[in-house]
């Protein structure tokens, strides 16, 4: 641990920010899983879940938790996966 008071404070701030960022990233992962599960449900639930994922990704970018390209990649991959699942569902 650091000896200087300001360095000690920065360590505490970094820990706090890390916990917050980790929690936010986890919430994005959970929302993605819910969106993928919502494919089996009705269309309104799917739209709501997809909208929630987009909102969380955009919020993470604005807070500096995710890079804008990372958020765009996550949204793109989720959309592709959902379209693939919907195509399989409609083919049956």
Coordinates of N, CA and C in Angstrom, one line a residue:
X1 N 0.8 -1.2 0.0 CA 0.0 0.0 0.0 C 0.9 1.2 0.0
X2 N 0.4 2.3 -0.6 CA 1.1 3.5 -0.7 C 1.3 4.2 0.7
X3 N 2.3 5.1 0.7 CA 2.6 5.8 2.0 C 1.9 7.2 1.9
X4 N 1.8 7.8 0.8 CA 1.3 9.2 0.7 C -0.2 9.2 0.7
X5 N -0.8 10.2 1.4 CA -2.2 10.2 1.7 C -3.0 10.3 0.4
X6 N -2.6 11.0 -0.6 CA -3.3 11.1 -1.8 C -3.3 9.8 -2.6
X7 N -2.1 9.1 -2.5 CA -2.0 7.9 -3.2 C -2.9 6.8 -2.6
X8 N -3.0 6.9 -1.2 CA -3.9 6.0 -0.5 C -5.4 6.2 -1.0
X9 N -5.7 7.5 -1.1 CA -7.1 7.8 -1.5 C -7.3 7.3 -2.9
X10 N -6.3 7.5 -3.8 CA -6.5 7.0 -5.2 C -6.7 5.5 -5.3
X11 N -6.0 4.8 -4.4 CA -6.2 3.3 -4.3 C -7.7 3.0 -4.0
X12 N -8.2 3.7 -3.0 CA -9.6 3.5 -2.5 C -10.5 3.8 -3.6
X13 N -10.3 4.9 -4.3 CA -11.2 5.4 -5.4 C -11.1 4.3 -6.5
X14 N -9.9 3.8 -6.8 CA -9.8 2.8 -7.9 C -10.6 1.6 -7.6
X15 N -10.5 1.1 -6.3 CA -11.2 -0.1 -5.9 C -12.7 0.2 -6.1
X16 N -13.2 1.3 -5.6 CA -14.6 1.7 -5.7 C -15.1 1.7 -7.1
X17 N -14.3 2.3 -8.0 CA -14.7 2.4 -9.4 C -14.7 1.0 -10.1
X18 N -13.7 0.2 -9.7 CA -13.6 -1.1 -10.3 C -14.9 -1.9 -9.9
X19 N -15.3 -1.8 -8.7 CA -16.5 -2.6 -8.2 C -17.7 -2.1 -9.0
X20 N -17.8 -0.8 -9.1 CA -19.0 -0.2 -9.9 C -19.0 -0.6 -11.3
X21 N -17.8 -0.6 -12.0 CA -17.7 -0.9 -13.4 C -18.0 -2.4 -13.6
X22 N -17.5 -3.3 -12.7 CA -17.7 -4.7 -12.8 C -19.2 -5.0 -12.6
X23 N -19.9 -4.3 -11.7 CA -21.3 -4.5 -11.5 C -22.1 -4.1 -12.8
X24 N -21.7 -3.0 -13.4 CA -22.4 -2.5 -14.6 C -22.2 -3.5 -15.7
X25 N -21.0 -4.0 -15.9 CA -20.7 -4.9 -17.0 C -21.5 -6.2 -16.8
X26 N -21.6 -6.6 -15.5 CA -22.4 -7.8 -15.2 C -23.9 -7.6 -15.5
X27 N -24.4 -6.4 -15.3 CA -25.8 -6.2 -15.6 C -26.0 -6.2 -17.1
X28 N -25.0 -5.8 -17.9 CA -25.1 -5.9 -19.3 C -25.2 -7.3 -19.8
X29 N -24.3 -8.2 -19.2 CA -24.3 -9.6 -19.5 C -25.6 -10.3 -19.2
X30 N -26.2 -9.9 -18.0 CA -27.5 -10.5 -17.6 C -28.6 -10.0 -18.6
X31 N -28.5 -8.8 -19.0 CA -29.5 -8.3 -19.9 C -29.4 -9.0 -21.3
X32 N -28.2 -9.3 -21.7 CA -28.0 -10.0 -23.0 C -28.6 -11.4 -22.9
X33 N -28.4 -12.1 -21.8 CA -28.9 -13.4 -21.6 C -30.5 -13.4 -21.5
X34 N -31.1 -12.3 -20.9 CA -32.5 -12.2 -20.9 C -33.1 -11.9 -22.3
X35 N -32.3 -11.2 -23.0 CA -32.8 -10.9 -24.4 C -32.8 -12.1 -25.3
X36 N -31.7 -12.9 -25.1 CA -31.7 -14.2 -25.9 C -32.8 -15.2 -25.4
X37 N -33.1 -15.1 -24.1 CA -34.2 -16.0 -23.6 C -35.5 -15.5 -24.1
X38 N -35.7 -14.2 -24.3 CA -36.9 -13.6 -24.7 C -37.3 -13.9 -26.1
X39 N -36.4 -14.5 -26.9 CA -36.8 -14.9 -28.2 C -37.9 -15.9 -28.2
X40 N -37.9 -16.8 -27.2 CA -39.0 -17.8 -27.1 C -40.3 -17.2 -26.6
X41 N -40.2 -16.0 -26.0 CA -41.4 -15.3 -25.5 C -42.1 -14.5 -26.7
X42 N -43.0 -13.7 -26.3 CA -43.6 -12.9 -27.3 C -42.7 -11.7 -27.8
X43 N -43.2 -11.1 -28.9 CA -42.3 -10.1 -29.6 C -42.2 -8.8 -28.7
X44 N -43.1 -8.5 -27.9 CA -43.0 -7.2 -27.1 C -42.0 -7.4 -26.1
X45 N -41.9 -8.6 -25.5 CA -40.9 -8.9 -24.5 C -39.5 -8.8 -25.1
X46 N -39.4 -9.3 -26.3 CA -38.1 -9.3 -27.0 C -37.7 -7.9 -27.3
X47 N -38.6 -7.1 -27.8 CA -38.2 -5.7 -28.1 C -37.8 -4.9 -26.8
X48 N -38.5 -5.2 -25.7 CA -38.2 -4.5 -24.5 C -36.8 -4.9 -24.0
X49 N -36.5 -6.2 -24.1 CA -35.2 -6.7 -23.6 C -34.1 -6.2 -24.5
X50 N -34.3 -6.2 -25.8 CA -33.3 -5.6 -26.7 C -33.1 -4.1 -26.5
X51 N -34.2 -3.4 -26.2 CA -34.1 -2.0 -25.9 C -33.3 -1.8 -24.6
X52 N -33.5 -2.6 -23.6 CA -32.8 -2.5 -22.4 C -31.3 -2.7 -22.6
X53 N -30.9 -3.7 -23.4 CA -29.5 -4.0 -23.7 C -28.8 -2.8 -24.3
X54 N -29.5 -2.2 -25.3 CA -29.0 -1.1 -26.1 C -28.8 0.1 -25.1
X55 N -29.8 0.3 -24.2 CA -29.7 1.4 -23.3 C -28.6 1.3 -22.3
X56 N -28.4 0.0 -21.8 CA -27.3 -0.2 -20.9 C -25.9 0.0 -21.6
X57 N -25.8 -0.5 -22.8 CA -24.5 -0.4 -23.5 C -24.2 1.1 -23.8
X58 N -25.2 1.9 -24.2 CA -25.0 3.3 -24.4 C -24.7 4.0 -23.2
X59 N -25.3 3.6 -22.1 CA -25.0 4.3 -20.8 C -23.6 4.0 -20.3
X60 N -23.2 2.7 -20.6 CA -21.8 2.4 -20.2 C -20.8 3.2 -21.0
X61 N -21.1 3.4 -22.2 CA -20.1 4.2 -23.1 C -20.1 5.7 -22.5
X62 N -21.2 6.2 -22.2 CA -21.3 7.6 -21.7 C -20.6 7.7 -20.3
X63 N -20.6 6.7 -19.5 CA -19.9 6.7 -18.2 C -18.4 6.3 -18.3
X64 N -18.0 5.9 -19.5 CA -16.6 5.5 -19.7 C -16.3 4.1 -19.3
X65 N -17.3 3.3 -19.1 CA -17.1 1.9 -18.6 C -16.7 1.0 -19.8
X66 N -17.4 1.3 -21.0 CA -17.1 0.5 -22.2 C -16.6 1.5 -23.3
X67 N -15.8 1.0 -24.1 CA -15.4 1.8 -25.3 C -16.5 1.8 -26.3
X68 N -16.7 2.8 -27.1 CA -17.9 2.9 -28.0 C -17.9 1.7 -29.0
X69 N -16.7 1.3 -29.5 CA -16.7 0.2 -30.4 C -17.0 -1.1 -29.8
X70 N -16.7 -1.3 -28.5 CA -17.1 -2.5 -27.7 C -18.6 -2.6 -27.6
X71 N -19.2 -1.5 -27.3 CA -20.6 -1.4 -27.1 C -21.3 -1.7 -28.5
X72 N -20.8 -1.1 -29.5 CA -21.3 -1.4 -30.9 C -21.2 -2.8 -31.3
X73 N -20.1 -3.4 -30.9 CA -19.9 -4.8 -31.3 C -20.8 -5.7 -30.5
X74 N -21.0 -5.4 -29.2 CA -22.0 -6.2 -28.4 C -23.4 -6.1 -28.9
X75 N -23.8 -4.9 -29.3 CA -25.1 -4.7 -29.8 C -25.3 -5.5 -31.2
X76 N -24.3 -5.4 -32.0 CA -24.3 -6.0 -33.3 C -24.4 -7.5 -33.2
X77 N -23.6 -8.1 -32.4 CA -23.5 -9.5 -32.2 C -24.8 -10.0 -31.6
X78 N -25.4 -9.3 -30.7 CA -26.7 -9.7 -30.1 C -27.8 -9.6 -31.1
X79 N -27.8 -8.6 -32.0 CA -28.8 -8.5 -33.0 C -28.7 -9.7 -34.0
X80 N -27.5 -10.0 -34.4 CA -27.3 -11.1 -35.3 C -27.7 -12.4 -34.7
X81 N -27.4 -12.6 -33.4 CA -27.8 -13.9 -32.7 C -29.3 -14.0 -32.6
X82 N -30.0 -12.9 -32.3 CA -31.4 -12.9 -32.2 C -32.1 -13.1 -33.5
X83 N -31.6 -12.5 -34.6 CA -32.1 -12.8 -35.9 C -32.0 -14.2 -36.3
X84 N -30.8 -14.8 -36.0 CA -30.6 -16.2 -36.3 C -31.6 -17.1 -35.5
X85 N -31.8 -16.8 -34.2 CA -32.7 -17.6 -33.4 C -34.2 -17.5 -34.0
X86 N -34.5 -16.2 -34.4 CA -35.9 -16.0 -34.9 C -36.1 -16.7 -36.2
X87 N -35.0 -16.8 -37.1 CA -35.1 -17.5 -38.3 C -35.3 -19.0 -38.1
X88 N -34.6 -19.5 -37.1 CA -34.7 -21.0 -36.7 C -36.1 -21.2 -36.2
X89 N -36.6 -20.3 -35.4 CA -37.9 -20.5 -34.8 C -39.0 -20.4 -35.9
X90 N -38.9 -19.5 -36.8 CA -39.9 -19.4 -37.9 C -39.8 -20.6 -38.9
X91 N -38.6 -21.2 -39.0 CA -38.5 -22.3 -39.9 C -39.1 -23.5 -39.5
X92 N -39.3 -23.6 -38.2 CA -40.0 -24.9 -37.6 C -41.4 -24.9 -37.8

